[in-house]
Protein backbone atom coordinates (compact mmCIF):
# COMPACT_ATOMS: atom_id res chain seq x y z
CA UNK A 1 0.00 0.00 0.00
CA UNK A 2 2.86 2.37 0.74
CA UNK A 3 4.36 1.64 -2.67
CA UNK A 4 1.01 2.38 -4.35
CA UNK A 5 0.76 5.67 -2.47
CA UNK A 6 4.28 6.68 -3.53
CA UNK A 7 3.57 5.81 -7.17
CA UNK A 8 0.26 7.68 -7.07
CA UNK A 9 1.76 10.76 -5.42
CA UNK A 10 4.72 10.86 -7.80
CA UNK A 11 2.78 10.38 -11.04
CA UNK A 12 -0.48 12.30 -10.50
CA UNK A 13 -1.18 15.81 -11.76
CA UNK A 14 -3.14 18.49 -9.91
CA UNK A 15 -6.45 17.14 -11.22
CA UNK A 16 -5.87 13.66 -9.78
CA UNK A 17 -5.19 12.01 -13.14
CA UNK A 18 -2.43 9.41 -13.07
CA UNK A 19 0.09 9.46 -15.89
CA UNK A 20 0.81 6.52 -18.18
CA UNK A 21 4.06 5.85 -16.33
CA UNK A 22 2.18 5.64 -13.04
CA UNK A 23 -0.31 3.18 -14.50
CA UNK A 24 2.50 1.00 -15.87
CA UNK A 25 4.34 1.03 -12.53
CA UNK A 26 1.12 0.11 -10.72
CA UNK A 27 0.54 -2.74 -13.15
CA UNK A 28 4.07 -4.06 -12.58
CA UNK A 29 3.64 -3.92 -8.80
CA UNK A 30 0.31 -5.76 -9.08
CA UNK A 31 1.80 -8.49 -11.27
CA UNK A 32 4.71 -9.05 -8.91
CA UNK A 33 2.32 -9.18 -5.95
CA UNK A 34 0.02 -11.63 -7.72
CA UNK A 35 2.88 -13.97 -8.63
CA UNK A 36 4.20 -13.84 -5.06
CA UNK A 37 0.72 -14.56 -3.65
CA UNK A 38 0.18 -17.53 -5.95
CA UNK A 39 3.58 -18.93 -5.01
CA UNK A 40 2.84 -18.53 -1.31
CA UNK A 41 -0.54 -20.26 -1.59
CA UNK A 42 0.97 -23.17 -3.54
CA UNK A 43 3.60 -23.62 -0.82
CA UNK A 44 0.89 -23.63 1.85
CA UNK A 45 -1.05 -26.34 -0.01
CA UNK A 46 2.19 -28.33 -0.20
CA UNK A 47 2.41 -28.01 3.61
CA UNK A 48 -0.92 -29.88 3.73
CA UNK A 49 0.38 -32.53 1.28
CA UNK A 50 -1.92 -31.25 -1.45
CA UNK A 51 -1.04 -30.46 -5.05
CA UNK A 52 -0.52 -26.85 -6.07
CA UNK A 53 -3.51 -27.20 -8.38
CA UNK A 54 -5.70 -26.93 -5.27
CA UNK A 55 -5.13 -23.19 -5.57
CA UNK A 56 -7.94 -23.21 -8.15
CA UNK A 57 -10.43 -23.98 -5.34
CA UNK A 58 -9.75 -20.45 -4.07
CA UNK A 59 -11.69 -19.10 -7.05
CA UNK A 60 -14.95 -20.76 -5.94
CA UNK A 61 -17.11 -18.33 -3.93
CA UNK A 62 -17.83 -19.27 -0.28
CA UNK A 63 -15.66 -22.40 -0.56
CA UNK A 64 -12.63 -20.12 -0.72
CA UNK A 65 -13.48 -18.74 2.73
CA UNK A 66 -12.98 -22.15 4.34
CA UNK A 67 -9.71 -22.80 2.54
CA UNK A 68 -8.42 -19.28 3.17
CA UNK A 69 -9.00 -19.66 6.91
CA UNK A 70 -7.41 -23.12 6.82
CA UNK A 71 -4.34 -21.82 4.98
CA UNK A 72 -3.96 -18.91 7.37
CA UNK A 73 -4.66 -20.56 10.72
CA UNK A 74 -4.01 -24.29 10.69
CA UNK A 75 -0.56 -25.80 10.89
CA UNK A 76 0.56 -28.02 8.01
CA UNK A 77 1.43 -31.71 8.20
CA UNK A 78 3.93 -32.70 10.86
CA UNK A 79 6.97 -34.46 9.43
CA UNK A 80 7.90 -35.12 5.84
CA UNK A 81 5.32 -35.41 3.07
CA UNK A 82 5.39 -35.79 -0.72
CA UNK A 83 6.62 -32.21 -1.14
CA UNK A 84 9.55 -32.20 1.28
CA UNK A 85 10.44 -32.19 4.93
CA UNK A 86 8.68 -30.17 7.61
CA UNK A 87 10.42 -26.77 7.86
CA UNK A 88 9.80 -26.66 11.60
mmCIF file of N, CA and C in Angstrom:
data_model
loop_
_atom_site.group_PDB
_atom_site.id
_atom_site.type_symbol
_atom_site.label_atom_id
_atom_site.label_comp_id
_atom_site.label_asym_id
_atom_site.label_seq_id
_atom_site.Cartn_x
_atom_site.Cartn_y
_atom_site.Cartn_z
ATOM 1 N N UNK A 1 0.826 -1.193 0.000
ATOM 2 C CA UNK A 1 0.000 0.000 0.000
ATOM 3 C C UNK A 1 0.869 1.255 0.000
ATOM 4 N N UNK A 2 1.970 1.214 0.718
ATOM 5 C CA UNK A 2 2.863 2.371 0.743
ATOM 6 C C UNK A 2 3.441 2.605 -0.646
ATOM 7 N N UNK A 3 3.813 1.517 -1.322
ATOM 8 C CA UNK A 3 4.356 1.645 -2.673
ATOM 9 C C UNK A 3 3.320 2.224 -3.636
ATOM 10 N N UNK A 4 2.072 1.801 -3.513
ATOM 11 C CA UNK A 4 1.009 2.375 -4.345
ATOM 12 C C UNK A 4 0.847 3.868 -4.078
ATOM 13 N N UNK A 5 0.905 4.266 -2.815
ATOM 14 C CA UNK A 5 0.761 5.674 -2.467
ATOM 15 C C UNK A 5 1.903 6.491 -3.052
ATOM 16 N N UNK A 6 3.125 5.964 -2.976
ATOM 17 C CA UNK A 6 4.279 6.675 -3.526
ATOM 18 C C UNK A 6 4.144 6.824 -5.038
ATOM 19 N N UNK A 7 3.750 5.744 -5.719
ATOM 20 C CA UNK A 7 3.570 5.815 -7.174
ATOM 21 C C UNK A 7 2.476 6.813 -7.523
ATOM 22 N N UNK A 8 1.378 6.768 -6.803
ATOM 23 C CA UNK A 8 0.265 7.679 -7.072
ATOM 24 C C UNK A 8 0.685 9.127 -6.848
ATOM 25 N N UNK A 9 1.364 9.388 -5.735
ATOM 26 C CA UNK A 9 1.764 10.756 -5.419
ATOM 27 C C UNK A 9 2.796 11.288 -6.410
ATOM 28 N N UNK A 10 3.658 10.414 -6.909
ATOM 29 C CA UNK A 10 4.721 10.857 -7.802
ATOM 30 C C UNK A 10 4.248 11.026 -9.248
ATOM 31 N N UNK A 11 3.165 10.368 -9.623
ATOM 32 C CA UNK A 11 2.775 10.377 -11.041
ATOM 33 C C UNK A 11 1.389 10.969 -11.295
ATOM 34 N N UNK A 12 0.858 11.714 -10.350
ATOM 35 C CA UNK A 12 -0.480 12.300 -10.505
ATOM 36 C C UNK A 12 -0.360 13.808 -10.681
ATOM 37 N N UNK A 13 -1.177 14.364 -11.578
ATOM 38 C CA UNK A 13 -1.175 15.810 -11.759
ATOM 39 C C UNK A 13 -2.136 16.464 -10.765
ATOM 40 N N UNK A 14 -2.331 17.765 -10.892
ATOM 41 C CA UNK A 14 -3.143 18.488 -9.907
ATOM 42 C C UNK A 14 -4.624 18.139 -9.982
ATOM 43 N N UNK A 15 -5.050 17.518 -11.075
ATOM 44 C CA UNK A 15 -6.454 17.137 -11.217
ATOM 45 C C UNK A 15 -6.717 15.697 -10.760
ATOM 46 N N UNK A 16 -5.695 15.020 -10.260
ATOM 47 C CA UNK A 16 -5.865 13.663 -9.777
ATOM 48 C C UNK A 16 -5.816 12.609 -10.862
ATOM 49 N N UNK A 17 -5.280 12.959 -12.032
ATOM 50 C CA UNK A 17 -5.192 12.008 -13.139
ATOM 51 C C UNK A 17 -3.786 11.405 -13.150
ATOM 52 N N UNK A 18 -3.714 10.087 -13.102
ATOM 53 C CA UNK A 18 -2.429 9.406 -13.070
ATOM 54 C C UNK A 18 -1.854 9.324 -14.483
ATOM 55 N N UNK A 19 -0.554 9.519 -14.587
ATOM 56 C CA UNK A 19 0.092 9.458 -15.893
ATOM 57 C C UNK A 19 0.233 8.010 -16.363
ATOM 58 N N UNK A 20 0.616 7.862 -17.624
ATOM 59 C CA UNK A 20 0.807 6.517 -18.180
ATOM 60 C C UNK A 20 1.922 5.772 -17.454
ATOM 61 N N UNK A 21 2.973 6.481 -17.078
ATOM 62 C CA UNK A 21 4.065 5.851 -16.335
ATOM 63 C C UNK A 21 3.567 5.315 -14.997
ATOM 64 N N UNK A 22 2.735 6.081 -14.315
ATOM 65 C CA UNK A 22 2.183 5.636 -13.042
ATOM 66 C C UNK A 22 1.323 4.399 -13.193
ATOM 67 N N UNK A 23 0.533 4.349 -14.252
ATOM 68 C CA UNK A 23 -0.305 3.176 -14.502
ATOM 69 C C UNK A 23 0.542 1.948 -14.799
ATOM 70 N N UNK A 24 1.609 2.127 -15.558
ATOM 71 C CA UNK A 24 2.497 1.001 -15.871
ATOM 72 C C UNK A 24 3.211 0.505 -14.606
ATOM 73 N N UNK A 25 3.681 1.429 -13.771
ATOM 74 C CA UNK A 25 4.338 1.026 -12.531
ATOM 75 C C UNK A 25 3.368 0.295 -11.605
ATOM 76 N N UNK A 26 2.141 0.779 -11.529
ATOM 77 C CA UNK A 26 1.124 0.115 -10.718
ATOM 78 C C UNK A 26 0.838 -1.284 -11.245
ATOM 79 N N UNK A 27 0.761 -1.434 -12.549
ATOM 80 C CA UNK A 27 0.541 -2.742 -13.152
ATOM 81 C C UNK A 27 1.683 -3.701 -12.831
ATOM 82 N N UNK A 28 2.913 -3.216 -12.895
ATOM 83 C CA UNK A 28 4.068 -4.062 -12.584
ATOM 84 C C UNK A 28 4.030 -4.498 -11.123
ATOM 85 N N UNK A 29 3.723 -3.580 -10.227
ATOM 86 C CA UNK A 29 3.635 -3.922 -8.795
ATOM 87 C C UNK A 29 2.532 -4.957 -8.563
ATOM 88 N N UNK A 30 1.402 -4.802 -9.230
ATOM 89 C CA UNK A 30 0.307 -5.763 -9.078
ATOM 90 C C UNK A 30 0.689 -7.136 -9.607
ATOM 91 N N UNK A 31 1.370 -7.196 -10.724
ATOM 92 C CA UNK A 31 1.798 -8.486 -11.274
ATOM 93 C C UNK A 31 2.784 -9.195 -10.356
ATOM 94 N N UNK A 32 3.745 -8.452 -9.833
ATOM 95 C CA UNK A 32 4.711 -9.046 -8.906
ATOM 96 C C UNK A 32 4.008 -9.549 -7.654
ATOM 97 N N UNK A 33 3.070 -8.765 -7.133
ATOM 98 C CA UNK A 33 2.318 -9.181 -5.947
ATOM 99 C C UNK A 33 1.454 -10.402 -6.206
ATOM 100 N N UNK A 34 0.855 -10.474 -7.381
ATOM 101 C CA UNK A 34 0.019 -11.628 -7.725
ATOM 102 C C UNK A 34 0.850 -12.893 -7.835
ATOM 103 N N UNK A 35 1.998 -12.810 -8.491
ATOM 104 C CA UNK A 35 2.877 -13.974 -8.633
ATOM 105 C C UNK A 35 3.375 -14.431 -7.264
ATOM 106 N N UNK A 36 3.740 -13.481 -6.407
ATOM 107 C CA UNK A 36 4.195 -13.838 -5.060
ATOM 108 C C UNK A 36 3.072 -14.486 -4.253
ATOM 109 N N UNK A 37 1.853 -13.981 -4.372
ATOM 110 C CA UNK A 37 0.716 -14.557 -3.652
ATOM 111 C C UNK A 37 0.383 -15.959 -4.121
ATOM 112 N N UNK A 38 0.431 -16.194 -5.424
ATOM 113 C CA UNK A 38 0.175 -17.534 -5.955
ATOM 114 C C UNK A 38 1.232 -18.503 -5.459
ATOM 115 N N UNK A 39 2.486 -18.078 -5.492
ATOM 116 C CA UNK A 39 3.577 -18.930 -5.015
ATOM 117 C C UNK A 39 3.412 -19.276 -3.537
ATOM 118 N N UNK A 40 3.041 -18.302 -2.738
ATOM 119 C CA UNK A 40 2.838 -18.534 -1.311
ATOM 120 C C UNK A 40 1.697 -19.509 -1.057
ATOM 121 N N UNK A 41 0.587 -19.351 -1.773
ATOM 122 C CA UNK A 41 -0.544 -20.262 -1.590
ATOM 123 C C UNK A 41 -0.205 -21.685 -2.027
ATOM 124 N N UNK A 42 0.551 -21.837 -3.099
ATOM 125 C CA UNK A 42 0.967 -23.175 -3.535
ATOM 126 C C UNK A 42 1.838 -23.825 -2.470
ATOM 127 N N UNK A 43 2.746 -23.068 -1.893
ATOM 128 C CA UNK A 43 3.597 -23.621 -0.824
ATOM 129 C C UNK A 43 2.772 -24.044 0.387
ATOM 130 N N UNK A 44 1.743 -23.259 0.720
ATOM 131 C CA UNK A 44 0.893 -23.634 1.850
ATOM 132 C C UNK A 44 0.119 -24.918 1.560
ATOM 133 N N UNK A 45 -0.382 -25.083 0.329
ATOM 134 C CA UNK A 45 -1.051 -26.336 -0.013
ATOM 135 C C UNK A 45 -0.067 -27.494 0.044
ATOM 136 N N UNK A 46 1.185 -27.272 -0.324
ATOM 137 C CA UNK A 46 2.186 -28.325 -0.198
ATOM 138 C C UNK A 46 2.418 -28.684 1.268
ATOM 139 N N UNK A 47 2.293 -27.709 2.169
ATOM 140 C CA UNK A 47 2.408 -28.005 3.605
ATOM 141 C C UNK A 47 1.327 -28.982 4.060
ATOM 142 N N UNK A 48 0.176 -28.965 3.400
ATOM 143 C CA UNK A 48 -0.918 -29.879 3.729
ATOM 144 C C UNK A 48 -0.895 -31.147 2.877
ATOM 145 N N UNK A 49 0.213 -31.365 2.152
ATOM 146 C CA UNK A 49 0.383 -32.534 1.285
ATOM 147 C C UNK A 49 -0.656 -32.562 0.168
ATOM 148 N N UNK A 50 -0.988 -31.391 -0.333
ATOM 149 C CA UNK A 50 -1.920 -31.247 -1.452
ATOM 150 C C UNK A 50 -1.159 -30.676 -2.652
ATOM 151 N N UNK A 51 -1.639 -30.983 -3.832
ATOM 152 C CA UNK A 51 -1.041 -30.457 -5.054
ATOM 153 C C UNK A 51 -1.253 -28.949 -5.140
ATOM 154 N N UNK A 52 -0.380 -28.280 -5.867
ATOM 155 C CA UNK A 52 -0.516 -26.848 -6.075
ATOM 156 C C UNK A 52 -1.750 -26.481 -6.886
ATOM 157 N N UNK A 53 -2.299 -27.452 -7.600
ATOM 158 C CA UNK A 53 -3.509 -27.196 -8.381
ATOM 159 C C UNK A 53 -4.713 -26.918 -7.492
ATOM 160 N N UNK A 54 -4.619 -27.240 -6.203
ATOM 161 C CA UNK A 54 -5.704 -26.929 -5.275
ATOM 162 C C UNK A 54 -5.918 -25.428 -5.143
ATOM 163 N N UNK A 55 -4.969 -24.645 -5.618
ATOM 164 C CA UNK A 55 -5.132 -23.190 -5.571
ATOM 165 C C UNK A 55 -6.361 -22.749 -6.372
ATOM 166 N N UNK A 56 -6.766 -23.557 -7.337
ATOM 167 C CA UNK A 56 -7.940 -23.209 -8.146
ATOM 168 C C UNK A 56 -9.223 -23.210 -7.323
ATOM 169 N N UNK A 57 -9.240 -23.947 -6.205
ATOM 170 C CA UNK A 57 -10.429 -23.981 -5.345
ATOM 171 C C UNK A 57 -10.659 -22.604 -4.709
ATOM 172 N N UNK A 58 -9.610 -21.785 -4.654
ATOM 173 C CA UNK A 58 -9.752 -20.447 -4.069
ATOM 174 C C UNK A 58 -10.564 -19.507 -4.955
ATOM 175 N N UNK A 59 -10.874 -19.929 -6.173
ATOM 176 C CA UNK A 59 -11.694 -19.104 -7.055
ATOM 177 C C UNK A 59 -13.186 -19.399 -6.925
ATOM 178 N N UNK A 60 -13.548 -20.397 -6.129
ATOM 179 C CA UNK A 60 -14.955 -20.756 -5.943
ATOM 180 C C UNK A 60 -15.515 -19.947 -4.773
ATOM 181 N N UNK A 61 -16.560 -19.149 -5.008
ATOM 182 C CA UNK A 61 -17.113 -18.334 -3.926
ATOM 183 C C UNK A 61 -17.601 -19.189 -2.754
ATOM 184 N N UNK A 62 -17.439 -18.678 -1.565
ATOM 185 C CA UNK A 62 -17.827 -19.269 -0.280
ATOM 186 C C UNK A 62 -16.955 -20.462 0.088
ATOM 187 N N UNK A 63 -16.579 -21.296 -0.860
ATOM 188 C CA UNK A 63 -15.664 -22.402 -0.560
ATOM 189 C C UNK A 63 -14.282 -21.826 -0.258
ATOM 190 N N UNK A 64 -13.934 -20.729 -0.937
ATOM 191 C CA UNK A 64 -12.627 -20.123 -0.720
ATOM 192 C C UNK A 64 -12.471 -19.577 0.698
ATOM 193 N N UNK A 65 -13.565 -19.224 1.349
ATOM 194 C CA UNK A 65 -13.475 -18.743 2.732
ATOM 195 C C UNK A 65 -12.937 -19.820 3.663
ATOM 196 N N UNK A 66 -13.443 -21.037 3.511
ATOM 197 C CA UNK A 66 -12.977 -22.152 4.340
ATOM 198 C C UNK A 66 -11.494 -22.406 4.107
ATOM 199 N N UNK A 67 -11.097 -22.488 2.845
ATOM 200 C CA UNK A 67 -9.708 -22.797 2.541
ATOM 201 C C UNK A 67 -8.778 -21.640 2.898
ATOM 202 N N UNK A 68 -9.239 -20.415 2.780
ATOM 203 C CA UNK A 68 -8.416 -19.276 3.173
ATOM 204 C C UNK A 68 -8.147 -19.293 4.670
ATOM 205 N N UNK A 69 -9.180 -19.578 5.457
ATOM 206 C CA UNK A 69 -8.996 -19.664 6.906
ATOM 207 C C UNK A 69 -8.084 -20.832 7.257
ATOM 208 N N UNK A 70 -8.259 -21.953 6.576
ATOM 209 C CA UNK A 70 -7.412 -23.115 6.816
ATOM 210 C C UNK A 70 -5.949 -22.799 6.492
ATOM 211 N N UNK A 71 -5.708 -22.144 5.363
ATOM 212 C CA UNK A 71 -4.341 -21.820 4.980
ATOM 213 C C UNK A 71 -3.699 -20.826 5.936
ATOM 214 N N UNK A 72 -4.496 -19.933 6.482
ATOM 215 C CA UNK A 72 -3.955 -18.912 7.369
ATOM 216 C C UNK A 72 -3.757 -19.383 8.803
ATOM 217 N N UNK A 73 -4.620 -20.280 9.285
ATOM 218 C CA UNK A 73 -4.658 -20.556 10.722
ATOM 219 C C UNK A 73 -4.188 -21.942 11.140
ATOM 220 N N UNK A 74 -4.304 -22.917 10.279
ATOM 221 C CA UNK A 74 -4.012 -24.288 10.691
ATOM 222 C C UNK A 74 -2.603 -24.666 10.285
ATOM 223 N N UNK A 75 -1.916 -25.349 11.172
ATOM 224 C CA UNK A 75 -0.562 -25.800 10.893
ATOM 225 C C UNK A 75 -0.595 -26.912 9.851
ATOM 226 N N UNK A 76 0.451 -26.990 9.032
ATOM 227 C CA UNK A 76 0.556 -28.022 8.010
ATOM 228 C C UNK A 76 0.870 -29.377 8.614
ATOM 229 N N UNK A 77 1.111 -30.357 7.747
ATOM 230 C CA UNK A 77 1.429 -31.712 8.196
ATOM 231 C C UNK A 77 2.717 -31.716 9.012
ATOM 232 N N UNK A 78 2.739 -32.540 10.045
ATOM 233 C CA UNK A 78 3.931 -32.700 10.861
ATOM 234 C C UNK A 78 4.791 -33.777 10.217
ATOM 235 N N UNK A 79 6.069 -33.506 10.047
ATOM 236 C CA UNK A 79 6.972 -34.461 9.426
ATOM 237 C C UNK A 79 7.011 -34.293 7.920
ATOM 238 N N UNK A 80 7.724 -35.187 7.282
ATOM 239 C CA UNK A 80 7.897 -35.115 5.835
ATOM 240 C C UNK A 80 6.618 -35.543 5.115
ATOM 241 N N UNK A 81 6.421 -34.987 3.928
ATOM 242 C CA UNK A 81 5.317 -35.408 3.074
ATOM 243 C C UNK A 81 5.844 -35.510 1.645
ATOM 244 N N UNK A 82 4.968 -35.616 0.672
ATOM 245 C CA UNK A 82 5.388 -35.786 -0.716
ATOM 246 C C UNK A 82 6.136 -34.586 -1.276
ATOM 247 N N UNK A 83 6.056 -33.444 -0.624
ATOM 248 C CA UNK A 83 6.625 -32.210 -1.140
ATOM 249 C C UNK A 83 7.832 -31.737 -0.342
ATOM 250 N N UNK A 84 8.345 -32.547 0.539
ATOM 251 C CA UNK A 84 9.550 -32.201 1.283
ATOM 252 C C UNK A 84 9.391 -32.401 2.783
ATOM 253 N N UNK A 85 10.438 -32.028 3.478
ATOM 254 C CA UNK A 85 10.440 -32.191 4.931
ATOM 255 C C UNK A 85 9.726 -31.024 5.591
ATOM 256 N N UNK A 86 9.336 -31.223 6.827
ATOM 257 C CA UNK A 86 8.684 -30.172 7.610
ATOM 258 C C UNK A 86 9.713 -29.094 7.922
ATOM 259 N N UNK A 87 9.427 -27.821 7.586
ATOM 260 C CA UNK A 87 10.423 -26.772 7.855
ATOM 261 C C UNK A 87 10.598 -26.458 9.342
ATOM 262 N N UNK A 88 9.679 -26.923 10.162
ATOM 263 C CA UNK A 88 9.805 -26.664 11.605
ATOM 264 C C UNK A 88 10.366 -27.883 12.244
#
